[in-house]
Amino acid sequence: MKVTKNKDAWMVQAYFYTIDGDRQRKTKCFSKRQGITTKRQAQKAADVWVAKMEGQYAKGQKDSPTLQDFYTNYWCKTIGAKDTSSMERYKSTMEGQVLPMIGAKKLKQLTFKTLNDFFTKAARTKNKRTKKLLSRDALANYKKALSSVLRFAISQEFISHNYCRNINLDEICIKPTNQKELLKKKIGRTAYTEDEVKLLINHLNNDPSVTPWFRNFAIIMLGCGLRDEKMAALDFKYSVNFDEGYLLINKAMSATKKTPKLLKDTKNHQNRKVYFNDSVHKALKSQKELTRHLMAKHPDNFDWSMTPEDEKLVMVFSYGNGLPYRPNYLGKKWQETIKDYKDVPH
């Protein structure tokens, strides 16, 4: 605090620290109109004013919810309630990694230093499964998940700044990712060429270990360029249009600990049509015929719905009782099937 005289008044200048880490300068003027005529009186008045201001700045901390409380009572019920792959990943990251470490901190205590210490500690934590230090990508996912929560806290006026944005993961990571090397590696991981697709389909058609349903699955996936979570979500009523020759992609299949089969909107909430060729058309017809035979064996309960309130659907790819496959099962099945095909990339 600094007290200086300015004509017939005394100017008091003091610095105060907000709960979220900002340093703010405040100025107060004391003059004869307030009965203050000497520097000693100005100093006493300044002491009272500073104590009052510090109390006001500290008051906000008591009213600030913890990160855990805000996550549970605010974020999860709004932003986190969206059925997207990103939100499921953010919730898993928050609940599994972030909240156990800093969930008890109040929102206004999440200063740059607090968050930087958190990420530094996380960077030195080994993955329980692989026993290796967390990668930069894993830490980046921590940052994205936490930033989503803090951005919403700003919009609700609980805090004024998201210090997650100022965290530099390249400085924190013990072994920063070499982006140039990653880009070089990714060059060889493009989509299959037309010749490679033909070769794969030829292998699938001549491999006696490949079941008919999986052969259809592979041809449709290759011909339409779809990932496993989109393939698992296809149904015959809404997804397949035989007359106009396209697949309507408007949902994806996922899974959580609570819900083993979760049918949800695509990440960008956009519908798109994927037109297919004769090979895919033939595979879809074949799959529909296989499904018809399965339905004949289970006429009363073959169709499936995620909840009792949802419309029952006949999935394009399902077990013998109509239950859809999990995406990770389809991915593993694909890898196992092509592992012996030495002449095509994996």
GROMACS .gro file of C-alpha atoms in nm:
model
  346
    1MET     CA    1   0.000   0.000   0.000
    2LYS     CA    2   0.124   0.348  -0.087
    3VAL     CA    3  -0.016   0.682   0.042
    4THR     CA    4   0.072   1.003  -0.147
    5LYS     CA    5  -0.057   1.361  -0.126
    6ASN     CA    6  -0.224   1.516  -0.429
    7LYS     CA    7  -0.314   1.884  -0.366
    8ASP     CA    8  -0.563   1.877  -0.074
    9ALA     CA    9  -0.623   1.500  -0.085
   10TRP     CA   10  -0.437   1.179  -0.018
   11MET     CA   11  -0.423   0.904  -0.277
   12VAL     CA   12  -0.399   0.544  -0.158
   13GLN     CA   13  -0.286   0.277  -0.401
   14ALA     CA   14  -0.296  -0.092  -0.312
   15TYR     CA   15  -0.276  -0.430  -0.488
   16PHE     CA   16  -0.522  -0.711  -0.428
   17TYR     CA   17  -0.510  -1.072  -0.543
   18THR     CA   18  -0.828  -1.230  -0.672
   19ILE     CA   19  -0.907  -1.589  -0.583
   20ASP     CA   20  -0.842  -1.699  -0.941
   21GLY     CA   21  -0.489  -1.555  -0.933
   22ASP     CA   22  -0.518  -1.210  -1.093
   23ARG     CA   23  -0.332  -0.915  -0.938
   24GLN     CA   24  -0.546  -0.601  -0.942
   25ARG     CA   25  -0.452  -0.243  -0.855
   26LYS     CA   26  -0.708  -0.024  -0.677
   27THR     CA   27  -0.690   0.347  -0.592
   28LYS     CA   28  -0.882   0.535  -0.321
   29CYS     CA   29  -0.893   0.913  -0.254
   30PHE     CA   30  -0.929   1.061   0.099
   31SER     CA   31  -0.988   1.438   0.139
   32LYS     CA   32  -1.111   1.711   0.376
   33ARG     CA   33  -1.471   1.633   0.279
   34GLN     CA   34  -1.424   1.305   0.467
   35GLY     CA   35  -1.268   1.483   0.766
   36ILE     CA   36  -0.915   1.376   0.679
   37THR     CA   37  -0.659   1.656   0.699
   38THR     CA   38  -0.332   1.481   0.786
   39LYS     CA   39  -0.129   1.198   0.640
   40ARG     CA   40  -0.166   1.005   0.967
   41GLN     CA   41  -0.545   1.019   0.938
   42ALA     CA   42  -0.518   0.917   0.573
   43GLN     CA   43  -0.299   0.620   0.672
   44LYS     CA   44  -0.555   0.499   0.929
   45ALA     CA   45  -0.841   0.535   0.681
   46ALA     CA   46  -0.636   0.354   0.421
   47ASP     CA   47  -0.576   0.062   0.660
   48VAL     CA   48  -0.951   0.027   0.717
   49TRP     CA   49  -1.023   0.048   0.343
   50VAL     CA   50  -0.758  -0.214   0.255
   51ALA     CA   51  -0.891  -0.456   0.519
   52LYS     CA   52  -1.244  -0.414   0.384
   53MET     CA   53  -1.133  -0.470   0.024
   54GLU     CA   54  -0.936  -0.781   0.114
   55GLY     CA   55  -1.245  -0.921   0.284
   56GLN     CA   56  -1.449  -0.862  -0.032
   57TYR     CA   57  -1.190  -1.034  -0.250
   58ALA     CA   58  -1.174  -1.333  -0.016
   59LYS     CA   59  -1.552  -1.363   0.008
   60GLY     CA   60  -1.585  -1.518  -0.336
   61GLN     CA   61  -1.386  -1.824  -0.234
   62LYS     CA   62  -1.652  -1.933   0.015
   63ASP     CA   63  -1.922  -1.911  -0.251
   64SER     CA   64  -1.721  -2.094  -0.517
   65PRO     CA   65  -1.819  -2.461  -0.570
   66THR     CA   66  -1.555  -2.728  -0.592
   67LEU     CA   67  -1.460  -2.860  -0.934
   68GLN     CA   68  -1.630  -3.190  -0.841
   69ASP     CA   69  -1.957  -3.018  -0.741
   70PHE     CA   70  -1.962  -2.796  -1.048
   71TYR     CA   71  -1.889  -3.093  -1.275
   72THR     CA   72  -2.169  -3.302  -1.120
   73ASN     CA   73  -2.437  -3.038  -1.068
   74TYR     CA   74  -2.381  -2.807  -1.365
   75TRP     CA   75  -2.161  -2.938  -1.647
   76CYS     CA   76  -2.290  -3.297  -1.653
   77LYS     CA   77  -2.651  -3.177  -1.670
   78THR     CA   78  -2.589  -2.943  -1.964
   79ILE     CA   79  -2.277  -2.970  -2.179
   80GLY     CA   80  -2.190  -3.322  -2.064
   81ALA     CA   81  -2.542  -3.446  -2.133
   82LYS     CA   82  -2.481  -3.436  -2.509
   83ASP     CA   83  -2.461  -3.781  -2.667
   84THR     CA   84  -2.135  -3.748  -2.858
   85SER     CA   85  -1.814  -3.948  -2.857
   86SER     CA   86  -1.623  -3.641  -2.735
   87MET     CA   87  -1.850  -3.592  -2.434
   88GLU     CA   88  -1.821  -3.959  -2.339
   89ARG     CA   89  -1.443  -3.931  -2.361
   90TYR     CA   90  -1.440  -3.608  -2.158
   91LYS     CA   91  -1.657  -3.761  -1.885
   92SER     CA   92  -1.439  -4.069  -1.868
   93THR     CA   93  -1.126  -3.853  -1.842
   94MET     CA   94  -1.273  -3.620  -1.580
   95GLU     CA   95  -1.405  -3.899  -1.361
   96GLY     CA   96  -1.109  -4.133  -1.403
   97GLN     CA   97  -0.812  -3.897  -1.398
   98VAL     CA   98  -0.883  -3.528  -1.334
   99LEU     CA   99  -1.136  -3.522  -1.049
  100PRO     CA  100  -0.950  -3.773  -0.827
  101MET     CA  101  -0.652  -3.536  -0.831
  102ILE     CA  102  -0.806  -3.185  -0.817
  103GLY     CA  103  -1.181  -3.237  -0.777
  104ALA     CA  104  -1.176  -3.103  -0.419
  105LYS     CA  105  -1.030  -2.768  -0.534
  106LYS     CA  106  -1.270  -2.476  -0.556
  107LEU     CA  107  -1.317  -2.336  -0.906
  108LYS     CA  108  -1.158  -2.006  -0.806
  109GLN     CA  109  -0.855  -2.191  -0.672
  110LEU     CA  110  -0.774  -2.331  -1.016
  111THR     CA  111  -0.504  -2.077  -1.088
  112PHE     CA  112  -0.235  -2.119  -1.350
  113LYS     CA  113   0.006  -2.251  -1.087
  114THR     CA  114  -0.248  -2.505  -0.957
  115LEU     CA  115  -0.326  -2.636  -1.303
  116ASN     CA  116   0.036  -2.633  -1.413
  117ASP     CA  117   0.128  -2.839  -1.104
  118PHE     CA  118  -0.156  -3.081  -1.186
  119PHE     CA  119  -0.040  -3.137  -1.545
  120THR     CA  120   0.323  -3.165  -1.435
  121LYS     CA  121   0.230  -3.435  -1.184
  122ALA     CA  122   0.010  -3.612  -1.442
  123ALA     CA  123   0.297  -3.608  -1.693
  124ARG     CA  124   0.507  -3.804  -1.445
  125THR     CA  125   0.234  -4.062  -1.381
  126LYS     CA  126   0.260  -4.402  -1.546
  127ASN     CA  127  -0.032  -4.559  -1.728
  128LYS     CA  128  -0.169  -4.842  -1.512
  129ARG     CA  129  -0.207  -5.073  -1.809
  130THR     CA  130   0.107  -5.003  -2.014
  131LYS     CA  131   0.331  -4.898  -1.720
  132LYS     CA  132   0.460  -4.615  -1.939
  133LEU     CA  133   0.453  -4.238  -1.885
  134LEU     CA  134   0.144  -4.066  -2.018
  135SER     CA  135   0.181  -3.949  -2.377
  136ARG     CA  136   0.132  -3.593  -2.489
  137ASP     CA  137  -0.193  -3.697  -2.658
  138ALA     CA  138  -0.325  -3.833  -2.327
  139LEU     CA  139  -0.238  -3.509  -2.149
  140ALA     CA  140  -0.398  -3.312  -2.433
  141ASN     CA  141  -0.719  -3.506  -2.371
  142TYR     CA  142  -0.699  -3.410  -2.000
  143LYS     CA  143  -0.664  -3.048  -2.109
  144LYS     CA  144  -0.958  -3.061  -2.352
  145ALA     CA  145  -1.187  -3.224  -2.094
  146LEU     CA  146  -1.097  -2.980  -1.816
  147SER     CA  147  -1.119  -2.681  -2.052
  148SER     CA  148  -1.472  -2.781  -2.148
  149VAL     CA  149  -1.575  -2.768  -1.782
  150LEU     CA  150  -1.395  -2.439  -1.712
  151ARG     CA  151  -1.534  -2.269  -2.024
  152PHE     CA  152  -1.883  -2.350  -1.903
  153ALA     CA  153  -1.792  -2.218  -1.556
  154ILE     CA  154  -1.696  -1.887  -1.720
  155SER     CA  155  -2.028  -1.871  -1.907
  156GLN     CA  156  -2.207  -1.920  -1.574
  157GLU     CA  157  -1.993  -1.643  -1.415
  158PHE     CA  158  -1.831  -1.866  -1.153
  159ILE     CA  159  -1.482  -1.773  -1.274
  160SER     CA  160  -1.340  -1.510  -1.506
  161HIS     CA  161  -1.057  -1.698  -1.677
  162ASN     CA  162  -0.975  -2.048  -1.801
  163TYR     CA  163  -0.609  -2.095  -1.712
  164CYS     CA  164  -0.607  -2.431  -1.888
  165ARG     CA  165  -0.560  -2.236  -2.210
  166ASN     CA  166  -0.223  -2.107  -2.084
  167ILE     CA  167  -0.081  -2.452  -2.010
  168ASN     CA  168   0.199  -2.546  -2.251
  169LEU     CA  169   0.210  -2.925  -2.269
  170ASP     CA  170   0.530  -2.923  -2.476
  171GLU     CA  171   0.712  -2.769  -2.180
  172ILE     CA  172   0.555  -3.011  -1.932
  173CYS     CA  173   0.593  -3.342  -2.114
  174ILE     CA  174   0.911  -3.529  -2.026
  175LYS     CA  175   0.937  -3.647  -2.386
  176PRO     CA  176   0.758  -3.389  -2.601
  177THR     CA  177   0.605  -3.527  -2.916
  178ASN     CA  178   0.804  -3.458  -3.231
  179GLN     CA  179   0.527  -3.333  -3.459
  180LYS     CA  180   0.739  -3.352  -3.774
  181GLU     CA  181   0.818  -3.718  -3.711
  182LEU     CA  182   0.451  -3.792  -3.646
  183LEU     CA  183   0.353  -3.632  -3.974
  184LYS     CA  184   0.609  -3.843  -4.157
  185LYS     CA  185   0.468  -4.159  -3.999
  186LYS     CA  186   0.111  -4.064  -4.086
  187ILE     CA  187   0.193  -4.041  -4.457
  188GLY     CA  188   0.186  -4.421  -4.479
  189ARG     CA  189  -0.149  -4.448  -4.297
  190THR     CA  190  -0.381  -4.324  -4.566
  191ALA     CA  191  -0.693  -4.501  -4.694
  192TYR     CA  192  -0.663  -4.821  -4.895
  193THR     CA  193  -0.604  -4.774  -5.265
  194GLU     CA  194  -0.852  -4.917  -5.515
  195ASP     CA  195  -0.615  -5.205  -5.594
  196GLU     CA  196  -0.569  -5.280  -5.223
  197VAL     CA  197  -0.946  -5.288  -5.173
  198LYS     CA  198  -0.985  -5.533  -5.460
  199LEU     CA  199  -0.709  -5.748  -5.316
  200LEU     CA  200  -0.870  -5.746  -4.972
  201ILE     CA  201  -1.211  -5.842  -5.108
  202ASN     CA  202  -1.050  -6.118  -5.311
  203HIS     CA  203  -0.889  -6.253  -4.993
  204LEU     CA  204  -1.219  -6.234  -4.806
  205ASN     CA  205  -1.408  -6.412  -5.083
  206ASN     CA  206  -1.155  -6.695  -5.094
  207ASP     CA  207  -1.088  -6.731  -4.723
  208PRO     CA  208  -1.297  -7.025  -4.590
  209SER     CA  209  -1.260  -6.901  -4.232
  210VAL     CA  210  -1.448  -6.578  -4.309
  211THR     CA  211  -1.819  -6.602  -4.224
  212PRO     CA  212  -2.077  -6.461  -4.471
  213TRP     CA  213  -2.191  -6.183  -4.239
  214PHE     CA  214  -1.836  -6.058  -4.184
  215ARG     CA  215  -1.761  -6.073  -4.556
  216ASN     CA  216  -2.065  -5.849  -4.611
  217PHE     CA  217  -1.950  -5.623  -4.328
  218ALA     CA  218  -1.603  -5.581  -4.479
  219ILE     CA  219  -1.732  -5.510  -4.831
  220ILE     CA  220  -1.974  -5.245  -4.703
  221MET     CA  221  -1.714  -5.086  -4.476
  222LEU     CA  222  -1.451  -5.076  -4.751
  223GLY     CA  223  -1.695  -4.963  -5.019
  224CYS     CA  224  -1.843  -4.679  -4.811
  225GLY     CA  225  -1.543  -4.573  -4.604
  226LEU     CA  226  -1.719  -4.612  -4.269
  227ARG     CA  227  -1.569  -4.667  -3.926
  228ASP     CA  228  -1.678  -4.944  -3.693
  229GLU     CA  229  -1.899  -4.724  -3.470
  230LYS     CA  230  -2.098  -4.614  -3.777
  231MET     CA  231  -2.120  -4.970  -3.912
  232ALA     CA  232  -2.253  -5.101  -3.579
  233ALA     CA  233  -2.528  -4.836  -3.583
  234LEU     CA  234  -2.676  -4.925  -3.924
  235ASP     CA  235  -3.035  -5.048  -3.928
  236PHE     CA  236  -3.249  -5.162  -4.220
  237LYS     CA  237  -3.542  -4.923  -4.165
  238TYR     CA  238  -3.367  -4.585  -4.159
  239SER     CA  239  -3.006  -4.640  -4.264
  240VAL     CA  240  -3.041  -4.837  -4.590
  241ASN     CA  241  -3.215  -4.694  -4.896
  242PHE     CA  242  -3.206  -4.961  -5.166
  243ASP     CA  243  -3.420  -4.762  -5.414
  244GLU     CA  244  -3.187  -4.461  -5.430
  245GLY     CA  245  -2.870  -4.654  -5.347
  246TYR     CA  246  -2.734  -4.485  -5.037
  247LEU     CA  247  -2.672  -4.532  -4.665
  248LEU     CA  248  -2.799  -4.258  -4.433
  249ILE     CA  249  -2.534  -4.196  -4.167
  250ASN     CA  250  -2.697  -4.015  -3.875
  251LYS     CA  251  -2.595  -4.212  -3.567
  252ALA     CA  252  -2.310  -4.405  -3.411
  253MET     CA  253  -2.282  -4.694  -3.167
  254SER     CA  254  -2.079  -4.657  -2.850
  255ALA     CA  255  -2.058  -4.812  -2.505
  256THR     CA  256  -2.013  -4.695  -2.148
  257LYS     CA  257  -1.979  -4.877  -1.817
  258LYS     CA  258  -2.349  -4.815  -1.748
  259THR     CA  259  -2.479  -4.871  -2.102
  260PRO     CA  260  -2.309  -5.150  -2.299
  261LYS     CA  261  -2.487  -5.049  -2.624
  262LEU     CA  262  -2.534  -4.674  -2.668
  263LEU     CA  263  -2.693  -4.549  -2.991
  264LYS     CA  264  -2.632  -4.177  -3.026
  265ASP     CA  265  -2.601  -3.887  -3.267
  266THR     CA  266  -2.288  -3.843  -3.475
  267LYS     CA  267  -2.022  -3.609  -3.337
  268ASN     CA  268  -2.123  -3.310  -3.552
  269HIS     CA  269  -2.498  -3.390  -3.539
  270GLN     CA  270  -2.510  -3.388  -3.920
  271ASN     CA  271  -2.681  -3.644  -4.143
  272ARG     CA  272  -2.501  -3.753  -4.459
  273LYS     CA  273  -2.577  -3.985  -4.746
  274VAL     CA  274  -2.314  -4.231  -4.865
  275TYR     CA  275  -2.401  -4.365  -5.209
  276PHE     CA  276  -2.287  -4.721  -5.273
  277ASN     CA  277  -2.180  -4.926  -5.576
  278ASP     CA  278  -2.306  -5.261  -5.702
  279SER     CA  279  -2.070  -5.462  -5.477
  280VAL     CA  280  -2.202  -5.290  -5.165
  281HIS     CA  281  -2.560  -5.323  -5.290
  282LYS     CA  282  -2.508  -5.697  -5.333
  283ALA     CA  283  -2.352  -5.728  -4.985
  284LEU     CA  284  -2.644  -5.539  -4.828
  285LYS     CA  285  -2.894  -5.766  -5.003
  286SER     CA  286  -2.700  -6.070  -4.884
  287GLN     CA  287  -2.696  -5.936  -4.528
  288LYS     CA  288  -3.068  -5.866  -4.536
  289GLU     CA  289  -3.130  -6.226  -4.642
  290LEU     CA  290  -2.909  -6.356  -4.360
  291THR     CA  291  -3.099  -6.135  -4.117
  292ARG     CA  292  -3.432  -6.265  -4.247
  293HIS     CA  293  -3.324  -6.622  -4.166
  294LEU     CA  294  -3.218  -6.515  -3.815
  295MET     CA  295  -3.548  -6.337  -3.759
  296ALA     CA  296  -3.732  -6.655  -3.855
  297LYS     CA  297  -3.560  -6.832  -3.565
  298HIS     CA  298  -3.650  -6.551  -3.321
  299PRO     CA  299  -3.979  -6.408  -3.454
  300ASP     CA  300  -4.088  -6.245  -3.128
  301ASN     CA  301  -3.777  -6.073  -2.998
  302PHE     CA  302  -3.520  -6.028  -3.273
  303ASP     CA  303  -3.550  -5.647  -3.306
  304TRP     CA  304  -3.363  -5.424  -3.062
  305SER     CA  305  -3.397  -5.087  -2.888
  306MET     CA  306  -3.154  -4.915  -2.655
  307THR     CA  307  -3.427  -4.842  -2.398
  308PRO     CA  308  -3.789  -4.966  -2.364
  309GLU     CA  309  -3.910  -4.622  -2.475
  310ASP     CA  310  -3.713  -4.624  -2.802
  311GLU     CA  311  -3.838  -4.764  -3.132
  312LYS     CA  312  -3.731  -5.122  -3.195
  313LEU     CA  313  -3.493  -5.161  -3.489
  314VAL     CA  314  -3.357  -5.445  -3.696
  315MET     CA  315  -2.984  -5.385  -3.711
  316VAL     CA  316  -2.784  -5.460  -4.025
  317PHE     CA  317  -2.517  -5.635  -3.821
  318SER     CA  318  -2.615  -5.820  -3.505
  319TYR     CA  319  -2.582  -6.139  -3.309
  320GLY     CA  320  -2.822  -6.425  -3.371
  321ASN     CA  321  -3.069  -6.275  -3.122
  322GLY     CA  322  -3.074  -5.929  -3.281
  323LEU     CA  323  -2.843  -5.751  -3.037
  324PRO     CA  324  -2.603  -5.518  -3.220
  325TYR     CA  325  -2.228  -5.568  -3.206
  326ARG     CA  326  -2.004  -5.343  -3.006
  327PRO     CA  327  -1.770  -5.131  -3.222
  328ASN     CA  328  -1.460  -5.259  -3.043
  329TYR     CA  329  -1.564  -5.617  -3.122
  330LEU     CA  330  -1.593  -5.532  -3.492
  331GLY     CA  331  -1.254  -5.362  -3.485
  332LYS     CA  332  -1.088  -5.663  -3.323
  333LYS     CA  333  -1.264  -5.897  -3.563
  334TRP     CA  334  -1.127  -5.699  -3.857
  335GLN     CA  335  -0.771  -5.706  -3.725
  336GLU     CA  336  -0.787  -6.078  -3.654
  337THR     CA  337  -0.927  -6.153  -3.999
  338ILE     CA  338  -0.668  -5.963  -4.204
  339LYS     CA  339  -0.361  -6.036  -3.989
  340ASP     CA  340  -0.250  -6.317  -4.224
  341TYR     CA  341  -0.301  -6.112  -4.541
  342LYS     CA  342   0.062  -6.016  -4.584
  343ASP     CA  343   0.026  -5.831  -4.913
  344VAL     CA  344  -0.207  -5.552  -4.786
  345PRO     CA  345  -0.142  -5.284  -4.522
  346HIS     CA  346  -0.299  -5.324  -4.182
   0.00000   0.00000   0.00000
